Amino acid sequence: MAYIDLIKEKARADRKTIVMPETTDKRTLIAASHIIQEEIADIILVGNEEKIMDGAGWLEVDLSGCHVIDPQKTEKLDEYVELLYETRKSKGMTPEKARELLLSDPLTFGVVMVKANDADGMVAGACHATADVLRPSLQILRTAPGVKLVSGFFILDVPDCDLGYNGTFLFADCGLNQDPTPEELAAIADTSAKSFKNLIGAKPIIAMLSHSTKGSAKHPLVDKVVEATKIAHEQYPHLMLDGELQTDAALIPSVAKSKAPESEVAGKANVLIFPNLDAGNIGYKLVQRLAKAEAYGPMLQGIAKPVNDLSRGCTWEDIVGVVALTAVQAQLV
């Protein structure tokens, strides 16, 4: 069974409510229809109901099982205005600004629904930049207790692959932090380990990636990964983690024996921590396109409640997968 099918089964076992605010995007409407049909989650769509249903008719999809909330008409608007105001008043928010924002920005409206416990999570980003999704999420929901920073990851499910965990990997950070410090890389490794355990159910084996393996190259970029590995060992000693490792040394047992024979991680890694956003973003897209892997994300980790971003190049099938993953994350909050 494919990895995402297992996630869908988990989501069905304890159905959560996910808000999808990008209702002017046809992929969102198609995905919502399939999510309801497959009983993966309960769905809230944000927007004008007549326009949404007209779009569904044009697309020939059934949205009758979805709950549509129109910010202009909902009886909860005043409650949401007060919640947003109270949450952000120390940053200059006024009731008037809160009302204007809720009526004009469906992403903020969706995040406030999650904050109010009227939804368990939100999925957006099909037609918005990551910053647009992340900004209200961090401002309103904030980071989870004990988390040092929010980061992004992808779940990659590679067909006909015996590496990683039955061909399944977690790549981080592929969508958010441009050039993390050693301390931030170590923190990303820790939260990624938790995400891997929660969403895949296997022991995370974490490789801190570099263009060098165990001193084979000298460069400040290598030094950063070496320092990050040291910090991770000190602050998160429970993690099965090693670095610096080249990708082939991290994944291929025969290469690991040659390049890093003393490493318990080399040749076995299923969680790959990239040294910067360039490497992570390029890496996941190469695997997705050349290995024909299913790529789910960028998922966000470290926010107090589940909010997940989508690539603007996503398909409706990708949205279904991310909603399923978000629902499983919500079961763990």
mmCIF file of C-alpha atoms in Angstrom:
data_model
loop_
_atom_site.group_PDB
_atom_site.id
_atom_site.type_symbol
_atom_site.label_atom_id
_atom_site.label_comp_id
_atom_site.label_asym_id
_atom_site.label_seq_id
_atom_site.Cartn_x
_atom_site.Cartn_y
_atom_site.Cartn_z
ATOM 1 C CA MET A 1 0.000 0.000 0.000
ATOM 2 C CA ALA A 2 1.313 3.476 -0.912
ATOM 3 C CA TYR A 3 2.359 5.713 1.967
ATOM 4 C CA ILE A 4 -0.383 8.268 1.350
ATOM 5 C CA ASP A 5 -3.030 5.534 1.453
ATOM 6 C CA LEU A 6 -1.868 4.633 4.952
ATOM 7 C CA ILE A 7 -2.117 8.290 5.951
ATOM 8 C CA LYS A 8 -5.645 8.474 4.566
ATOM 9 C CA GLU A 9 -6.590 5.435 6.657
ATOM 10 C CA LYS A 10 -5.243 7.155 9.777
ATOM 11 C CA ALA A 11 -7.160 10.312 8.926
ATOM 12 C CA ARG A 12 -10.422 8.384 8.487
ATOM 13 C CA ALA A 13 -10.005 6.698 11.866
ATOM 14 C CA ASP A 14 -10.413 10.044 13.685
ATOM 15 C CA ARG A 15 -11.830 12.572 11.240
ATOM 16 C CA LYS A 16 -10.771 16.163 11.736
ATOM 17 C CA THR A 17 -12.072 19.415 10.286
ATOM 18 C CA ILE A 18 -9.758 21.213 7.879
ATOM 19 C CA VAL A 19 -10.397 24.699 6.537
ATOM 20 C CA MET A 20 -9.504 25.416 2.889
ATOM 21 C CA PRO A 21 -9.680 29.160 2.206
ATOM 22 C CA GLU A 22 -8.534 29.303 -1.436
ATOM 23 C CA THR A 23 -11.948 28.703 -2.976
ATOM 24 C CA THR A 24 -11.260 30.733 -6.120
ATOM 25 C CA ASP A 25 -8.756 28.037 -7.167
ATOM 26 C CA LYS A 26 -10.280 25.131 -9.067
ATOM 27 C CA ARG A 27 -7.767 22.639 -7.658
ATOM 28 C CA THR A 28 -9.034 23.415 -4.155
ATOM 29 C CA LEU A 29 -12.631 22.687 -5.139
ATOM 30 C CA ILE A 30 -11.747 19.454 -6.931
ATOM 31 C CA ALA A 31 -9.639 18.328 -3.970
ATOM 32 C CA ALA A 32 -12.407 19.181 -1.489
ATOM 33 C CA SER A 33 -14.845 17.022 -3.409
ATOM 34 C CA HIS A 34 -12.501 14.038 -3.348
ATOM 35 C CA ILE A 35 -11.651 14.518 0.336
ATOM 36 C CA ILE A 36 -15.347 14.352 1.217
ATOM 37 C CA GLN A 37 -15.938 11.367 -1.069
ATOM 38 C CA GLU A 38 -13.010 9.494 0.487
ATOM 39 C CA GLU A 39 -14.101 10.535 4.025
ATOM 40 C CA ILE A 40 -10.593 11.767 4.813
ATOM 41 C CA ALA A 41 -11.688 14.895 6.699
ATOM 42 C CA ASP A 42 -14.566 17.280 7.158
ATOM 43 C CA ILE A 43 -14.015 20.364 5.027
ATOM 44 C CA ILE A 44 -14.803 24.039 5.563
ATOM 45 C CA LEU A 45 -14.604 26.264 2.467
ATOM 46 C CA VAL A 46 -14.249 30.018 2.975
ATOM 47 C CA GLY A 47 -16.017 32.354 0.578
ATOM 48 C CA ASN A 48 -19.250 33.269 -1.127
ATOM 49 C CA GLU A 49 -21.372 30.135 -1.262
ATOM 50 C CA GLU A 50 -23.084 30.997 -4.541
ATOM 51 C CA LYS A 51 -19.752 31.572 -6.309
ATOM 52 C CA ILE A 52 -18.252 28.416 -4.825
ATOM 53 C CA MET A 53 -21.200 26.289 -5.920
ATOM 54 C CA ASP A 54 -21.180 27.895 -9.366
ATOM 55 C CA GLY A 55 -17.518 26.927 -9.634
ATOM 56 C CA ALA A 56 -18.313 23.402 -8.508
ATOM 57 C CA GLY A 57 -21.019 23.159 -11.155
ATOM 58 C CA TRP A 58 -18.670 24.342 -13.872
ATOM 59 C CA LEU A 59 -16.070 21.788 -12.716
ATOM 60 C CA GLU A 60 -18.757 19.092 -12.344
ATOM 61 C CA VAL A 61 -17.736 18.253 -8.773
ATOM 62 C CA ASP A 62 -19.986 17.635 -5.781
ATOM 63 C CA LEU A 63 -19.367 19.910 -2.802
ATOM 64 C CA SER A 64 -22.625 19.178 -1.024
ATOM 65 C CA GLY A 65 -20.758 17.517 1.848
ATOM 66 C CA CYS A 66 -18.601 20.608 2.520
ATOM 67 C CA HIS A 67 -19.470 23.369 4.974
ATOM 68 C CA VAL A 68 -19.196 26.825 3.400
ATOM 69 C CA ILE A 69 -18.491 29.851 5.608
ATOM 70 C CA ASP A 70 -18.930 33.310 4.095
ATOM 71 C CA PRO A 71 -16.997 35.876 6.175
ATOM 72 C CA GLN A 72 -19.524 38.524 5.107
ATOM 73 C CA LYS A 73 -22.470 36.559 6.502
ATOM 74 C CA THR A 74 -21.239 34.389 9.358
ATOM 75 C CA GLU A 75 -22.748 34.998 12.789
ATOM 76 C CA LYS A 76 -19.293 34.397 14.260
ATOM 77 C CA LEU A 77 -17.665 37.428 12.661
ATOM 78 C CA ASP A 78 -17.859 39.553 15.807
ATOM 79 C CA GLU A 79 -16.390 36.715 17.851
ATOM 80 C CA TYR A 80 -13.530 36.334 15.383
ATOM 81 C CA VAL A 81 -12.917 40.085 15.333
ATOM 82 C CA GLU A 82 -12.590 40.088 19.120
ATOM 83 C CA LEU A 83 -10.285 37.052 19.076
ATOM 84 C CA LEU A 84 -7.991 38.576 16.451
ATOM 85 C CA TYR A 85 -7.955 41.906 18.250
ATOM 86 C CA GLU A 86 -7.097 40.343 21.612
ATOM 87 C CA THR A 87 -4.381 38.200 20.049
ATOM 88 C CA ARG A 88 -2.700 41.057 18.202
ATOM 89 C CA LYS A 89 -3.567 44.226 20.148
ATOM 90 C CA SER A 90 -0.047 44.458 21.585
ATOM 91 C CA LYS A 91 1.161 44.771 17.979
ATOM 92 C CA GLY A 92 -1.180 47.612 17.127
ATOM 93 C CA MET A 93 -4.251 45.670 16.050
ATOM 94 C CA THR A 94 -7.555 47.489 16.495
ATOM 95 C CA PRO A 95 -11.085 46.059 16.234
ATOM 96 C CA GLU A 96 -11.542 47.999 13.008
ATOM 97 C CA LYS A 97 -8.359 46.599 11.468
ATOM 98 C CA ALA A 98 -9.283 43.101 12.639
ATOM 99 C CA ARG A 99 -12.690 43.295 10.963
ATOM 100 C CA GLU A 100 -11.223 44.653 7.734
ATOM 101 C CA LEU A 101 -8.562 41.910 7.662
ATOM 102 C CA LEU A 102 -11.043 39.105 8.309
ATOM 103 C CA LEU A 103 -13.335 40.343 5.553
ATOM 104 C CA SER A 104 -10.562 40.850 3.011
ATOM 105 C CA ASP A 105 -8.098 38.002 3.633
ATOM 106 C CA PRO A 106 -9.466 34.441 3.582
ATOM 107 C CA LEU A 107 -6.158 33.045 4.892
ATOM 108 C CA THR A 108 -6.367 35.142 8.039
ATOM 109 C CA PHE A 109 -10.016 34.142 8.391
ATOM 110 C CA GLY A 110 -9.035 30.469 8.144
ATOM 111 C CA VAL A 111 -6.263 30.792 10.724
ATOM 112 C CA VAL A 112 -8.626 32.529 13.146
ATOM 113 C CA MET A 113 -11.075 29.644 12.709
ATOM 114 C CA VAL A 114 -8.284 27.286 13.784
ATOM 115 C CA LYS A 115 -7.423 29.554 16.707
ATOM 116 C CA ALA A 116 -11.106 29.521 17.766
ATOM 117 C CA ASN A 117 -11.164 25.685 17.589
ATOM 118 C CA ASP A 118 -13.799 25.804 14.851
ATOM 119 C CA ALA A 119 -11.343 23.958 12.624
ATOM 120 C CA ASP A 120 -8.515 21.579 13.492
ATOM 121 C CA GLY A 121 -6.123 22.771 10.795
ATOM 122 C CA MET A 122 -5.736 24.745 7.581
ATOM 123 C CA VAL A 123 -4.273 24.004 4.162
ATOM 124 C CA ALA A 124 -3.471 26.817 1.717
ATOM 125 C CA GLY A 125 -0.781 28.007 -0.678
ATOM 126 C CA ALA A 126 -2.080 26.805 -4.049
ATOM 127 C CA CYS A 127 -2.418 30.433 -5.112
ATOM 128 C CA HIS A 128 -0.549 32.266 -2.325
ATOM 129 C CA ALA A 129 3.135 32.578 -1.493
ATOM 130 C CA THR A 130 4.498 30.741 1.539
ATOM 131 C CA ALA A 131 4.946 34.072 3.339
ATOM 132 C CA ASP A 132 1.227 34.802 2.955
ATOM 133 C CA VAL A 133 0.350 31.464 4.570
ATOM 134 C CA LEU A 134 2.988 31.644 7.276
ATOM 135 C CA ARG A 135 2.525 35.250 8.389
ATOM 136 C CA PRO A 136 -0.979 34.970 9.909
ATOM 137 C CA SER A 137 -0.203 31.494 11.209
ATOM 138 C CA LEU A 138 2.756 32.704 13.261
ATOM 139 C CA GLN A 139 1.074 35.936 14.303
ATOM 140 C CA ILE A 140 -2.147 34.294 15.476
ATOM 141 C CA LEU A 141 -1.314 30.676 16.378
ATOM 142 C CA ARG A 142 2.364 31.189 17.235
ATOM 143 C CA THR A 143 4.930 28.457 17.755
ATOM 144 C CA ALA A 144 4.293 25.304 19.733
ATOM 145 C CA PRO A 145 5.714 25.122 23.277
ATOM 146 C CA GLY A 146 9.404 24.282 23.326
ATOM 147 C CA VAL A 147 9.897 24.853 19.593
ATOM 148 C CA LYS A 148 12.741 27.181 18.622
ATOM 149 C CA LEU A 149 11.664 27.916 15.066
ATOM 150 C CA VAL A 150 9.120 26.933 12.443
ATOM 151 C CA SER A 151 10.493 25.015 9.477
ATOM 152 C CA GLY A 152 9.206 23.316 6.364
ATOM 153 C CA PHE A 153 9.524 19.738 5.193
ATOM 154 C CA PHE A 154 8.403 17.395 2.448
ATOM 155 C CA ILE A 155 7.446 13.770 2.669
ATOM 156 C CA LEU A 156 8.880 11.984 -0.381
ATOM 157 C CA ASP A 157 7.516 8.576 -1.339
ATOM 158 C CA VAL A 158 9.814 7.094 -3.988
ATOM 159 C CA PRO A 159 8.429 4.204 -6.075
ATOM 160 C CA ASP A 160 10.376 0.926 -6.312
ATOM 161 C CA CYS A 161 12.945 2.140 -3.789
ATOM 162 C CA ASP A 162 14.442 0.070 -0.974
ATOM 163 C CA LEU A 163 16.258 3.010 0.631
ATOM 164 C CA GLY A 164 15.031 5.129 3.516
ATOM 165 C CA TYR A 165 11.970 3.655 5.178
ATOM 166 C CA ASN A 166 10.552 1.508 2.380
ATOM 167 C CA GLY A 167 11.245 4.344 -0.038
ATOM 168 C CA THR A 168 9.777 7.044 2.200
ATOM 169 C CA PHE A 169 11.849 10.024 3.350
ATOM 170 C CA LEU A 170 11.488 13.351 5.108
ATOM 171 C CA PHE A 171 13.439 16.261 3.573
ATOM 172 C CA ALA A 172 13.962 19.505 5.550
ATOM 173 C CA ASP A 173 14.101 22.445 5.281
ATOM 174 C CA CYS A 174 12.833 22.677 1.712
ATOM 175 C CA GLY A 175 10.504 25.635 1.888
ATOM 176 C CA LEU A 176 11.103 28.179 4.609
ATOM 177 C CA ASN A 177 14.478 28.962 6.231
ATOM 178 C CA GLN A 178 16.899 30.374 3.668
ATOM 179 C CA ASP A 179 20.244 29.903 5.393
ATOM 180 C CA PRO A 180 19.796 28.382 8.838
ATOM 181 C CA THR A 181 22.508 28.774 11.458
ATOM 182 C CA PRO A 182 24.076 25.688 13.046
ATOM 183 C CA GLU A 183 21.711 26.094 16.013
ATOM 184 C CA GLU A 184 18.728 26.331 13.676
ATOM 185 C CA LEU A 185 19.843 23.298 11.660
ATOM 186 C CA ALA A 186 20.027 21.301 14.872
ATOM 187 C CA ALA A 187 16.538 22.464 15.860
ATOM 188 C CA ILE A 188 15.210 21.558 12.406
ATOM 189 C CA ALA A 189 16.669 18.074 12.863
ATOM 190 C CA ASP A 190 14.842 17.675 16.178
ATOM 191 C CA THR A 191 11.423 18.783 14.915
ATOM 192 C CA SER A 192 11.889 16.767 11.726
ATOM 193 C CA ALA A 193 12.546 13.651 13.794
ATOM 194 C CA LYS A 194 9.262 14.207 15.630
ATOM 195 C CA SER A 195 7.395 14.773 12.358
ATOM 196 C CA PHE A 196 8.859 11.617 10.845
ATOM 197 C CA LYS A 197 7.899 9.552 13.877
ATOM 198 C CA ASN A 198 4.377 11.006 13.994
ATOM 199 C CA LEU A 199 3.586 10.821 10.278
ATOM 200 C CA ILE A 200 5.493 7.723 9.218
ATOM 201 C CA GLY A 201 5.619 5.750 12.440
ATOM 202 C CA ALA A 202 9.202 4.569 12.093
ATOM 203 C CA LYS A 203 12.434 5.460 13.875
ATOM 204 C CA PRO A 204 14.006 8.582 12.370
ATOM 205 C CA ILE A 205 17.572 8.117 11.183
ATOM 206 C CA ILE A 206 18.889 11.598 10.501
ATOM 207 C CA ALA A 207 21.672 12.672 8.141
ATOM 208 C CA MET A 208 23.049 16.214 8.251
ATOM 209 C CA LEU A 209 23.896 16.678 4.584
ATOM 210 C CA SER A 210 26.883 18.430 3.062
ATOM 211 C CA HIS A 211 29.136 18.249 0.017
ATOM 212 C CA SER A 212 31.666 16.684 2.386
ATOM 213 C CA THR A 213 31.750 13.433 4.338
ATOM 214 C CA LYS A 214 33.675 13.348 7.593
ATOM 215 C CA GLY A 215 36.230 15.995 6.644
ATOM 216 C CA SER A 216 36.669 15.115 2.962
ATOM 217 C CA ALA A 217 36.348 18.823 2.105
ATOM 218 C CA LYS A 218 37.222 22.031 3.920
ATOM 219 C CA HIS A 219 34.938 25.042 3.638
ATOM 220 C CA PRO A 220 32.842 27.310 5.885
ATOM 221 C CA LEU A 221 29.705 25.600 4.500
ATOM 222 C CA VAL A 222 31.063 22.276 5.760
ATOM 223 C CA ASP A 223 31.971 23.833 9.102
ATOM 224 C CA LYS A 224 28.368 24.919 9.551
ATOM 225 C CA VAL A 225 27.074 21.367 9.199
ATOM 226 C CA VAL A 226 29.802 19.986 11.460
ATOM 227 C CA GLU A 227 28.837 22.522 14.134
ATOM 228 C CA ALA A 228 25.132 21.771 13.670
ATOM 229 C CA THR A 229 25.822 18.068 14.188
ATOM 230 C CA LYS A 230 27.769 18.810 17.358
ATOM 231 C CA ILE A 231 24.953 20.997 18.724
ATOM 232 C CA ALA A 232 22.341 18.371 17.874
ATOM 233 C CA HIS A 233 24.309 15.702 19.745
ATOM 234 C CA GLU A 234 24.573 17.981 22.778
ATOM 235 C CA GLN A 235 20.994 19.285 22.850
ATOM 236 C CA TYR A 236 19.128 16.270 21.469
ATOM 237 C CA PRO A 237 21.196 13.254 22.537
ATOM 238 C CA HIS A 238 18.269 10.897 21.988
ATOM 239 C CA LEU A 239 18.402 11.399 18.225
ATOM 240 C CA MET A 240 20.024 8.874 15.906
ATOM 241 C CA LEU A 241 21.883 11.527 13.922
ATOM 242 C CA ASP A 242 25.200 11.995 12.172
ATOM 243 C CA GLY A 243 27.006 14.401 9.877
ATOM 244 C CA GLU A 244 28.529 15.798 7.900
ATOM 245 C CA LEU A 245 27.507 13.302 5.211
ATOM 246 C CA GLN A 246 27.253 13.460 1.454
ATOM 247 C CA THR A 247 23.941 12.214 0.112
ATOM 248 C CA ASP A 248 25.347 8.964 -1.278
ATOM 249 C CA ALA A 249 27.088 8.217 2.026
ATOM 250 C CA ALA A 250 23.844 8.909 3.880
ATOM 251 C CA LEU A 251 21.725 6.612 1.705
ATOM 252 C CA ILE A 252 23.800 3.868 0.064
ATOM 253 C CA PRO A 253 25.214 1.139 2.357
ATOM 254 C CA SER A 254 28.158 0.296 0.091
ATOM 255 C CA VAL A 255 29.207 3.951 -0.136
ATOM 256 C CA ALA A 256 28.739 4.360 3.602
ATOM 257 C CA LYS A 257 31.176 1.519 4.283
ATOM 258 C CA SER A 258 33.812 3.339 2.256
ATOM 259 C CA LYS A 259 33.196 6.946 3.291
ATOM 260 C CA ALA A 260 31.872 6.697 6.850
ATOM 261 C CA PRO A 261 32.467 3.172 8.182
ATOM 262 C CA GLU A 262 32.056 4.193 11.838
ATOM 263 C CA SER A 263 28.717 5.934 11.369
ATOM 264 C CA GLU A 264 25.509 4.299 12.609
ATOM 265 C CA VAL A 265 23.492 6.584 10.321
ATOM 266 C CA ALA A 266 25.416 6.371 7.045
ATOM 267 C CA GLY A 267 23.725 4.117 4.517
ATOM 268 C CA LYS A 268 20.483 4.025 6.526
ATOM 269 C CA ALA A 269 19.169 7.602 6.625
ATOM 270 C CA ASN A 270 15.473 8.339 6.165
ATOM 271 C CA VAL A 271 15.482 11.979 7.359
ATOM 272 C CA LEU A 272 17.681 14.304 5.298
ATOM 273 C CA ILE A 273 18.558 17.730 6.724
ATOM 274 C CA PHE A 274 19.810 20.075 4.020
ATOM 275 C CA PRO A 275 22.334 22.838 4.773
ATOM 276 C CA ASN A 276 20.241 25.601 3.201
ATOM 277 C CA LEU A 277 17.020 26.268 1.308
ATOM 278 C CA ASP A 278 18.666 26.141 -2.108
ATOM 279 C CA ALA A 279 19.910 22.593 -1.526
ATOM 280 C CA GLY A 280 16.648 21.420 0.034
ATOM 281 C CA ASN A 281 14.355 22.882 -2.610
ATOM 282 C CA ILE A 282 16.513 21.686 -5.497
ATOM 283 C CA GLY A 283 16.903 18.257 -3.900
ATOM 284 C CA TYR A 284 13.229 17.505 -3.357
ATOM 285 C CA LYS A 285 12.258 18.689 -6.842
ATOM 286 C CA LEU A 286 14.938 16.513 -8.459
ATOM 287 C CA VAL A 287 13.650 13.461 -6.616
ATOM 288 C CA GLN A 288 10.030 14.354 -7.354
ATOM 289 C CA ARG A 289 10.548 14.889 -11.083
ATOM 290 C CA LEU A 290 13.308 12.428 -11.972
ATOM 291 C CA ALA A 291 12.414 9.562 -9.641
ATOM 292 C CA LYS A 292 8.672 10.227 -10.114
ATOM 293 C CA ALA A 293 8.270 10.430 -6.333
ATOM 294 C CA GLU A 294 5.109 11.594 -4.638
ATOM 295 C CA ALA A 295 6.023 14.800 -2.797
ATOM 296 C CA TYR A 296 3.755 16.127 -0.045
ATOM 297 C CA GLY A 297 4.384 19.610 1.268
ATOM 298 C CA PRO A 298 5.847 21.936 2.120
ATOM 299 C CA MET A 299 4.447 20.841 5.454
ATOM 300 C CA LEU A 300 5.070 23.236 8.327
ATOM 301 C CA GLN A 301 6.372 22.019 11.679
ATOM 302 C CA GLY A 302 6.574 23.941 14.910
ATOM 303 C CA ILE A 303 3.308 25.924 14.736
ATOM 304 C CA ALA A 304 0.981 25.495 17.722
ATOM 305 C CA LYS A 305 -1.773 24.040 15.504
ATOM 306 C CA PRO A 306 -1.501 22.438 12.059
ATOM 307 C CA VAL A 307 -1.270 24.834 9.133
ATOM 308 C CA ASN A 308 0.315 23.598 5.942
ATOM 309 C CA ASP A 309 1.537 25.289 2.830
ATOM 310 C CA LEU A 310 1.159 24.058 -0.748
ATOM 311 C CA SER A 311 3.421 24.508 -3.718
ATOM 312 C CA ARG A 312 1.789 26.824 -6.220
ATOM 313 C CA GLY A 313 2.555 24.143 -8.801
ATOM 314 C CA CYS A 314 0.538 21.543 -6.883
ATOM 315 C CA THR A 315 -2.132 19.299 -8.376
ATOM 316 C CA TRP A 316 -5.489 18.601 -6.762
ATOM 317 C CA GLU A 317 -4.115 15.178 -5.833
ATOM 318 C CA ASP A 318 -1.284 16.896 -3.941
ATOM 319 C CA ILE A 319 -3.847 18.953 -2.022
ATOM 320 C CA VAL A 320 -5.740 15.816 -1.026
ATOM 321 C CA GLY A 321 -2.515 14.319 0.297
ATOM 322 C CA VAL A 322 -1.555 17.407 2.291
ATOM 323 C CA VAL A 323 -5.055 17.621 3.799
ATOM 324 C CA ALA A 324 -4.758 13.980 4.874
ATOM 325 C CA LEU A 325 -1.382 14.674 6.473
ATOM 326 C CA THR A 326 -2.735 17.805 8.159
ATOM 327 C CA ALA A 327 -5.623 15.800 9.583
ATOM 328 C CA VAL A 328 -3.180 13.275 11.058
ATOM 329 C CA GLN A 329 -1.089 16.103 12.517
ATOM 330 C CA ALA A 330 -4.282 17.464 14.109
ATOM 331 C CA GLN A 331 -4.913 14.114 15.794
ATOM 332 C CA LEU A 332 -1.607 14.581 17.637
ATOM 333 C CA VAL A 333 -2.133 18.132 18.916
#
